[in-house]
Short mmCIF file of C-alpha atoms in Angstrom, two decimals:
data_model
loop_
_atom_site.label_atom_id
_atom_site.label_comp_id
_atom_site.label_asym_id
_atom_site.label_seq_id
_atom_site.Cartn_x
_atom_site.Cartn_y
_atom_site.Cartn_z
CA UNK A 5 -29.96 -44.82 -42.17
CA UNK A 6 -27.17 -42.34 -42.52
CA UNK A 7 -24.42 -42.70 -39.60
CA UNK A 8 -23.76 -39.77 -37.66
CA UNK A 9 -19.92 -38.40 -37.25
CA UNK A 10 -18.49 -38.45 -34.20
CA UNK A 11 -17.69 -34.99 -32.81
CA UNK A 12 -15.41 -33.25 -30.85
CA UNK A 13 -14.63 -30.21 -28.81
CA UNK A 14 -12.29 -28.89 -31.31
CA UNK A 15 -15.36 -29.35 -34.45
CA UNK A 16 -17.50 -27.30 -32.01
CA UNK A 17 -14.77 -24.26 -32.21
CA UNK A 18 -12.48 -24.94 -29.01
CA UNK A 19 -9.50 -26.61 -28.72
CA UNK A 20 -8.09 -27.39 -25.88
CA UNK A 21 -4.62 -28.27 -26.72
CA UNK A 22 -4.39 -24.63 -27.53
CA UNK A 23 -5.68 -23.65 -24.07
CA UNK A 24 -2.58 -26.30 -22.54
CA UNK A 25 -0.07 -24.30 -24.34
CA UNK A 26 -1.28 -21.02 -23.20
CA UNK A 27 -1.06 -22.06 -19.81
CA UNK A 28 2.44 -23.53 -20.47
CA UNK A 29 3.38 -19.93 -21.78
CA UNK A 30 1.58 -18.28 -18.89
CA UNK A 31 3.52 -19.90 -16.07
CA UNK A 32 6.80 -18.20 -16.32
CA UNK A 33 5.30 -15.13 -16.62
CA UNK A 34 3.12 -15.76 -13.02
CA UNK A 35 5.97 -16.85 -12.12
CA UNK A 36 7.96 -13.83 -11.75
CA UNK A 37 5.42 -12.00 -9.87
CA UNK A 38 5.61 -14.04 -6.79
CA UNK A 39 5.85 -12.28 -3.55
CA UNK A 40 5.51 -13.31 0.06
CA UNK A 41 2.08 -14.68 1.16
CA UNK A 42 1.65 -16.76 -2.78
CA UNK A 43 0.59 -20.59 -1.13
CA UNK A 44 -0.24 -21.69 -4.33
CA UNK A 45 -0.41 -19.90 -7.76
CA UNK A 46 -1.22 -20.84 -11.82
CA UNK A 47 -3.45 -24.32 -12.60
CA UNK A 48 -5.71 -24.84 -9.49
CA UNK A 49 -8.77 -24.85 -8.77
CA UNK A 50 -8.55 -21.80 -6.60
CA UNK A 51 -5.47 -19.47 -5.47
CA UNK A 52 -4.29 -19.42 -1.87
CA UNK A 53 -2.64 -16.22 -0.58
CA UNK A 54 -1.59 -15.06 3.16
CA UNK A 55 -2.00 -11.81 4.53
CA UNK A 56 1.39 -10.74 6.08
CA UNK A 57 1.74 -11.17 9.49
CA UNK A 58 2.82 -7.74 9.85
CA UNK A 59 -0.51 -6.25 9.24
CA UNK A 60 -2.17 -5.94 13.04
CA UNK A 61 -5.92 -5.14 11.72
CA UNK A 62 -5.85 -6.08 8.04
CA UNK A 63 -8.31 -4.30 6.08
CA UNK A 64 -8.62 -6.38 2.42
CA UNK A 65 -9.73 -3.99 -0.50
CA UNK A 66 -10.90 -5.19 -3.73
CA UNK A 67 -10.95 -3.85 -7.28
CA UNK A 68 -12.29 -4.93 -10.75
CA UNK A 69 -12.29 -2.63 -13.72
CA UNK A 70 -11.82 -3.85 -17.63
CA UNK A 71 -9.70 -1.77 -20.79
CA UNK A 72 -13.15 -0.92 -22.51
CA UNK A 73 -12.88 0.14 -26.21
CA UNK A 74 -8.93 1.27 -25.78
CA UNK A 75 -9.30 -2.70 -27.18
CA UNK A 76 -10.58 -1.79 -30.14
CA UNK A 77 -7.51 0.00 -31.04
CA UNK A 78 -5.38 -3.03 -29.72
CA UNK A 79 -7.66 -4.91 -32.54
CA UNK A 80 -6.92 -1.75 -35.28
CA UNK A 81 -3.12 -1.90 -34.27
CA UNK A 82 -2.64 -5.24 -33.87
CA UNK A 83 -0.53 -4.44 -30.71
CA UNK A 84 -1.58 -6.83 -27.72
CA UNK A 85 1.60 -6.37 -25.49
CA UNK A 86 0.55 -3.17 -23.59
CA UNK A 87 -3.52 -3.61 -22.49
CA UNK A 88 -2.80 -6.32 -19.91
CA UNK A 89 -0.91 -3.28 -18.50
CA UNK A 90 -3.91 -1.15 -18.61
CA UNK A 91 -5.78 -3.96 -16.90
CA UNK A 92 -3.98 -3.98 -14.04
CA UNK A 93 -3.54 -0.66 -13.79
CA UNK A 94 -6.94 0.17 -13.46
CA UNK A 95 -7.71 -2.25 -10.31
CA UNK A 96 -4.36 -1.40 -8.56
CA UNK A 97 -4.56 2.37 -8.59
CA UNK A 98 -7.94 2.38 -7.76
CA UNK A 99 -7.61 -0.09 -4.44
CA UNK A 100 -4.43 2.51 -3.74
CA UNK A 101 -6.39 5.59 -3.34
CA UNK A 102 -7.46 3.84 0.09
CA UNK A 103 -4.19 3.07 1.06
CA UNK A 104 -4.03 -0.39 -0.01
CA UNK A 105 -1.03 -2.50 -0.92
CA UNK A 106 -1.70 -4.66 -3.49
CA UNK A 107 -0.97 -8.38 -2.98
CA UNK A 108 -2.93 -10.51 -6.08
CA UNK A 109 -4.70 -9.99 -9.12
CA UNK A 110 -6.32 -12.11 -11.27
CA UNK A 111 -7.33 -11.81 -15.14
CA UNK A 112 -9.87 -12.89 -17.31
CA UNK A 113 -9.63 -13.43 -21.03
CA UNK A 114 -12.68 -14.06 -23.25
CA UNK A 115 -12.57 -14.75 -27.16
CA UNK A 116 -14.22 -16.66 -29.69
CA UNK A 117 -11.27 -18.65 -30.70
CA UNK A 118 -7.99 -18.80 -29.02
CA UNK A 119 -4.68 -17.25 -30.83
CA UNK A 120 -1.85 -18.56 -28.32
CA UNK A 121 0.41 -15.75 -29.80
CA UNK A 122 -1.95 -13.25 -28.74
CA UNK A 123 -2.89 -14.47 -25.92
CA UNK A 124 0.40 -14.92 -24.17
CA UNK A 125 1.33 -11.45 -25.35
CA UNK A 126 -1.64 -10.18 -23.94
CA UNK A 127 -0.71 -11.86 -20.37
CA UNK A 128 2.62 -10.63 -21.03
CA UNK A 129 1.42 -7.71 -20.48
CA UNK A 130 -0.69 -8.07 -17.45
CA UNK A 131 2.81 -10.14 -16.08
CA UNK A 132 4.65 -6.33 -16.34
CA UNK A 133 1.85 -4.85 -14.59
CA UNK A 134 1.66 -6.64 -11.64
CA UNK A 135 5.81 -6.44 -11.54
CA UNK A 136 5.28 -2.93 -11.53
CA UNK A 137 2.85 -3.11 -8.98
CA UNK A 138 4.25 -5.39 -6.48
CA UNK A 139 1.73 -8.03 -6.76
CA UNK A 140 1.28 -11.57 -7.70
CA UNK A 141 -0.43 -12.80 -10.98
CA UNK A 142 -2.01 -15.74 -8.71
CA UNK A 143 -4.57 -16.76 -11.48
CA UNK A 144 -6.95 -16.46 -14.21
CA UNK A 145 -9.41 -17.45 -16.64
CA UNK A 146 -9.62 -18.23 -20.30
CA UNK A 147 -12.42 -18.55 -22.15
CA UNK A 148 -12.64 -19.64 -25.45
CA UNK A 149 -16.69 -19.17 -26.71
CA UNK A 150 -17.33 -20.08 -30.34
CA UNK A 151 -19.32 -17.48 -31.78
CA UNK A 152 -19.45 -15.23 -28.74
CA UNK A 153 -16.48 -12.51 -30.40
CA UNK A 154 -16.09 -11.17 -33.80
CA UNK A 155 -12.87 -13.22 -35.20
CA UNK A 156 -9.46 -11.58 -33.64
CA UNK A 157 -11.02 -9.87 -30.91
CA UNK A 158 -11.40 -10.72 -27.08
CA UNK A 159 -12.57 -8.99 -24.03
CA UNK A 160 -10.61 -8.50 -20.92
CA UNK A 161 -11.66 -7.96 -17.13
CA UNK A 162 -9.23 -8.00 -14.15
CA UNK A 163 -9.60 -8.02 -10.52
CA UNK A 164 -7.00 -6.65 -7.56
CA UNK A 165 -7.00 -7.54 -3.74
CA UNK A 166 -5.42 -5.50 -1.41
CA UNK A 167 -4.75 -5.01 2.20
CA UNK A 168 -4.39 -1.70 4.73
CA UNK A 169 -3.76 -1.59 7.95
CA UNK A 170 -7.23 -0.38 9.40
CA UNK A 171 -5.96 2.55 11.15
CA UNK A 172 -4.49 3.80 7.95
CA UNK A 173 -7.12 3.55 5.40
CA UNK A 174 -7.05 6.72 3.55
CA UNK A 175 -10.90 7.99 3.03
CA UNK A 176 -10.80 12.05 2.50
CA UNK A 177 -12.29 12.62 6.17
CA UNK A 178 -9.75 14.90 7.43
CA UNK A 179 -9.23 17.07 4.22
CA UNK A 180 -9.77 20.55 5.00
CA UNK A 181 -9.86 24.03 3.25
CA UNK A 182 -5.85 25.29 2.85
CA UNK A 183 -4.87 21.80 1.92
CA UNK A 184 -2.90 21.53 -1.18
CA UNK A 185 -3.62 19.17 -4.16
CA UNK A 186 -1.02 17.21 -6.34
CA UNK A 187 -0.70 15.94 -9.45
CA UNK A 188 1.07 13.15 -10.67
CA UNK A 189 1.55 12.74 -14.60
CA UNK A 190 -0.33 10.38 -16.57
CA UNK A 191 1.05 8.68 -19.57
CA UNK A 192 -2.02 9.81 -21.95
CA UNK A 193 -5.27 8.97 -22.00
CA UNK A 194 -5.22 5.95 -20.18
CA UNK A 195 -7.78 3.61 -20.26
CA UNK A 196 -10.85 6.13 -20.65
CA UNK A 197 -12.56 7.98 -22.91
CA UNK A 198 -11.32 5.65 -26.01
CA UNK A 199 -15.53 5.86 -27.41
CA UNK A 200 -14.94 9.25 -28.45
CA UNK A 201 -10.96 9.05 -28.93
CA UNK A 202 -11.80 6.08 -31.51
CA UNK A 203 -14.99 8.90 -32.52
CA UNK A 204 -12.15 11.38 -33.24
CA UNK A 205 -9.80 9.17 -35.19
CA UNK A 206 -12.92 7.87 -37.21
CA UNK A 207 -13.59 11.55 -38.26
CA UNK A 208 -9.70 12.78 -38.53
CA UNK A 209 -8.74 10.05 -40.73
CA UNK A 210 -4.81 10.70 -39.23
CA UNK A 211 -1.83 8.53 -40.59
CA UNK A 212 -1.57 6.99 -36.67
CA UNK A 213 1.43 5.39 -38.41
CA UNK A 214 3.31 9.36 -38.83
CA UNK A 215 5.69 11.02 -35.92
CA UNK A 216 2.93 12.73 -33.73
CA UNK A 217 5.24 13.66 -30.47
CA UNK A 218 8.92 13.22 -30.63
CA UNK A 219 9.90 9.56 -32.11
CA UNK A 220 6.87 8.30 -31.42
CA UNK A 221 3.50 8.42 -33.85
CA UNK A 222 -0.03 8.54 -32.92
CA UNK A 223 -0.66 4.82 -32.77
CA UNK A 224 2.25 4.95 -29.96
CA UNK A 225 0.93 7.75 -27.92
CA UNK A 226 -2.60 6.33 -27.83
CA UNK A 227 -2.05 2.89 -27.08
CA UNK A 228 0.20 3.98 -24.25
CA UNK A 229 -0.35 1.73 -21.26
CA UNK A 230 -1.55 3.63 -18.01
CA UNK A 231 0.91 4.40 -15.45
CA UNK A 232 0.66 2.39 -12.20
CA UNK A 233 1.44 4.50 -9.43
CA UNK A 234 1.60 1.78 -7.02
CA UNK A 235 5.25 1.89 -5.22
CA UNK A 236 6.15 5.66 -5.50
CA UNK A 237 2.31 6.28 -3.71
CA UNK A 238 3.76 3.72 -1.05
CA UNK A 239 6.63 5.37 -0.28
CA UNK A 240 4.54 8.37 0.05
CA UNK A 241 2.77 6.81 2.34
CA UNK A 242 5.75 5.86 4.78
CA UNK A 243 6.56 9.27 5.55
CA UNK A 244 3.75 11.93 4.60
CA UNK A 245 0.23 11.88 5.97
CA UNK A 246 -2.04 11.31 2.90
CA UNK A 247 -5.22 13.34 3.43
CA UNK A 248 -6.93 12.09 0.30
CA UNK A 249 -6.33 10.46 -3.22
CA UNK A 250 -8.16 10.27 -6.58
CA UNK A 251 -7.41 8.05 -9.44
CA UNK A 252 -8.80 9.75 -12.59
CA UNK A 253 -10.30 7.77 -14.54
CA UNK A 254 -14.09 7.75 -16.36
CA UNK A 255 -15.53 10.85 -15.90
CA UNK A 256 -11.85 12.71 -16.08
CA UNK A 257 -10.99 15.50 -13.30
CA UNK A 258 -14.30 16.54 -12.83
CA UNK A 259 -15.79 13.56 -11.68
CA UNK A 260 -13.48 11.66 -9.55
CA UNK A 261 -12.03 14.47 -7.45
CA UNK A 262 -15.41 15.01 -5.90
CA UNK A 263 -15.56 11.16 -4.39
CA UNK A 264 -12.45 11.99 -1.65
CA UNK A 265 -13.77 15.60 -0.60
CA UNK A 266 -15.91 16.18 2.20
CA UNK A 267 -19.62 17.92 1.04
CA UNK A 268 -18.16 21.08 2.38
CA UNK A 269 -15.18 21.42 0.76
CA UNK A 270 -14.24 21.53 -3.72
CA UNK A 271 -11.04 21.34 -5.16
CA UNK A 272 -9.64 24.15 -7.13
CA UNK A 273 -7.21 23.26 -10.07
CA UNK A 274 -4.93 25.42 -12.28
CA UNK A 275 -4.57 24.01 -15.67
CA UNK A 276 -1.75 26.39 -16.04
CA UNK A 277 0.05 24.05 -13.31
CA UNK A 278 1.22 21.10 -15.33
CA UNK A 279 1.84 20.23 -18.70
CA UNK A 280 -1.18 19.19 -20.64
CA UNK A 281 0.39 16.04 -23.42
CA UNK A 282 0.09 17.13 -27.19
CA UNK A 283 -2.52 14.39 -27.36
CA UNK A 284 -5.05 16.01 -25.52
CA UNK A 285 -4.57 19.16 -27.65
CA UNK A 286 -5.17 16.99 -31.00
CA UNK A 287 -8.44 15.02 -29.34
CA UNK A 288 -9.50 18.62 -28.72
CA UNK A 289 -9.21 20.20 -31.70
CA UNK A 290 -9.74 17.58 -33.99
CA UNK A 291 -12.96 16.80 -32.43
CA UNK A 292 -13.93 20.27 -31.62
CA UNK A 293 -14.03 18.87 -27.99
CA UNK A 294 -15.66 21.70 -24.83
CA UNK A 295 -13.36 22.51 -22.45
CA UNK A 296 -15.27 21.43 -19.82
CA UNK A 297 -15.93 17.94 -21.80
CA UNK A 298 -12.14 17.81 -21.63
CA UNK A 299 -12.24 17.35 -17.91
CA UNK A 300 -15.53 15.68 -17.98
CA UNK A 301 -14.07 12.85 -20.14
CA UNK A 302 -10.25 12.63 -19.92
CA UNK A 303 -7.39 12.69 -17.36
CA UNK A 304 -6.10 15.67 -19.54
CA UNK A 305 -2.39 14.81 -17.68
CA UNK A 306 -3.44 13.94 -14.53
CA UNK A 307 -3.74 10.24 -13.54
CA UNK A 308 -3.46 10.47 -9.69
CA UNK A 309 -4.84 13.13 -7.25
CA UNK A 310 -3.29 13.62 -3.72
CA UNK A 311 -4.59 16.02 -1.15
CA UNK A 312 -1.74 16.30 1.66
CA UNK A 313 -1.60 19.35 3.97
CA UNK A 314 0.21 22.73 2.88
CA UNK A 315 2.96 21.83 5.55
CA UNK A 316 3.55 18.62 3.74
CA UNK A 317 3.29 19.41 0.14
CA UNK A 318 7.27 19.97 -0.61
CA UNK A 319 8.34 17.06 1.12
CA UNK A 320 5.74 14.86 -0.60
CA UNK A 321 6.73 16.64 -4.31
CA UNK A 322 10.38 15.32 -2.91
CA UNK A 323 9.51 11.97 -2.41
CA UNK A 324 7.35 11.18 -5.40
CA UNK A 325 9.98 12.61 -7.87
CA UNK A 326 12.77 10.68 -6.29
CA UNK A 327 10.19 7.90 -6.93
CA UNK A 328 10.02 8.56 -10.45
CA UNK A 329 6.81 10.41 -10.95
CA UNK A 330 6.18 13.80 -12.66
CA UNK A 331 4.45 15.07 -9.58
CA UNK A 332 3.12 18.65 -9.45
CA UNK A 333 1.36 20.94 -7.06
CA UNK A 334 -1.86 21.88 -9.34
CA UNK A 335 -4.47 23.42 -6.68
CA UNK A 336 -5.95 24.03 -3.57
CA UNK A 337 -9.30 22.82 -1.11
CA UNK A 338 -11.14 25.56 -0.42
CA UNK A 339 -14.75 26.05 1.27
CA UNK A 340 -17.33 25.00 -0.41
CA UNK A 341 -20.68 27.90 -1.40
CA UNK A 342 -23.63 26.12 -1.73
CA UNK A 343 -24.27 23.62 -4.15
CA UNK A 344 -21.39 24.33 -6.38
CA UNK A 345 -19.47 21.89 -8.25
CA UNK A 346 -16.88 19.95 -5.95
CA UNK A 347 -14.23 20.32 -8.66
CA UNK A 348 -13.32 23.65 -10.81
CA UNK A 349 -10.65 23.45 -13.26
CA UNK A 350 -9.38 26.90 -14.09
#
């Protein structure tokens, strides 16, 4: 009778030294995120955080999103230092549009074997993002699932905890017609619409590799992390009263504008009121793209929403672009006739 070999973990397609040194790599990185209410952070079982004392009525509000096929492109590009960006972003913007201050996030990264290289670079990544949005990288998962990913790829999903004082979560209640709607820049297409951006490429055949807008070439432009508009929206918040807020993300202008306004009221927007990124113009063209699919599918420029009242528009323009953000006033709330659509772009 034949003897079996002995096997391991590591003949079965995971090892778990490799998962030891990814941690090792990790910890700096969560490291630098830490910020007041972190009790404990990176290797136990489960994080412990404190809500700050100075909240009177703490409110917590939660957000998970993922990057989608914007990965595919990481794959394509072999660039993994800018989607743990995206990650973030998506959960932290989204939890801001209430009025939250973001105080944790978490990752999880799936693949079918582990590349510590990428790995790290891809936490590297979601490290920046929670820097930029003031909130602690206070733990994680990683999965490593023989046979469960193509070779080289991996799957991504984050999730964001916030907190708002109750008496100033921001819902769209009070937005009324006259009030004033701003824009604030987004840094391309974000994290949405990358099924028929990838569609577009696929037919176009473009050298992504050529200069496409300034010094940077087409692989730059759409791999371009999304903007996290975190801390400027904060400081907003200090000193303007924030009717409303919309982070635009799947299902572009025309769909997410619509979930702040009340039934009686739609949101008019003048394209002619910001500038629209040369991207946008080549997805368009190159895929022979409706206008109307434009803003049912992509930010087209806009990544953040915010309704304030006419009396409060300047100062808030004032605040947000001493913040940093290209902020813009791009339409109005008006009353709403029938059962027209809560969002025209024109």
């Amino acid at each position: 009778m034949t003897q079996k070999s002995s096997l391991s973990y590591r003949d079965a397609g995971v090892d778990i030294d490799a998962g030891d040194a990814l941690v090792d790599r990790i910890k700096p990185l969560a490291k630098k995120t830490l910020r007041e209410g972190v009790l404990g952070g990176i290797g136990g079982f489960g994080a412990l955080f404190e809500v700050p004392r100075r909240y009177r009525e703490p409110v917590l509000v939660s957000g998970t999103d993922g990057v989608g096929t914007k990965l595919k492109l990481a794959f394509q590009l072999n660039r993994h230092d800018t989607v743990g960006q995206d990650l973030v972003a998506m959960s932290v913007n989204d939890i801001l549009v209430q009025g939250a201050e973001s105080l944790f996030f978490l990752d999880y990264f799936a693949c079918g074997k582990l590349d510590v290289a990428t790995a790290a670079s891809v936490v590297g990544g979601i490290a920046k993002g929670c820097e930029l949005a003031g909130c602690a990288l206070i733990g994680g998962e990683t999965a490593e699932m023989p046979g469960m990913y193509p070779d080289g790829e991996y799957d991504l999903a984050g999730f964001a905890v916030g907190v708002v004082e109750k008496s100033r979560i921001i819902d769209g209640s009070d937005i009324r017609p006259g009030d004033v709607a701003l824009g604030l820049a987004s840094s391309g297409a974000h994290s949405n619409g990358y099924s028929l951006v990838r569609k577009i490429i696929e037919r176009a055949k473009p050298d992504l590799n050529a200069p496409f807008d300034g010094e940077r070439t087409l692989a730059d432009v759409v791999i371009a992390p999304t903007r996290i508009y975190v801390k400027p929206v904060l400081s907003l918040l200090e000193k303007v009263a924030v009717k409303g807020m919309a982070h635009i993300t799947g299902g572009g202008l025309l769909e997410n504008v619509p979930r702040v306004l009340p039934e009686n009221t739609v949101a008019v927007l003048e394209k002619s009121a910001w500038s629209r990124p040369r991207l946008f113009d080549w997805l368009q063209a190159e895929g022979q793209v409706a206008e109307e699919e434009m803003h049912r599918v992509f930010n087209c420029g806009i990544g953040m929403v915010i309704v304030v009242a006419e009396s409060d528009a300047e100062a808030a323009l004032a605040i947000l672009r001493q913040n940093g953000e290209t902020a813009s006033r791009i339409g109005r709330i008006t009353t709403r006739q029938g059962d027209e659509a809560q969002t025209r772009v024109v």
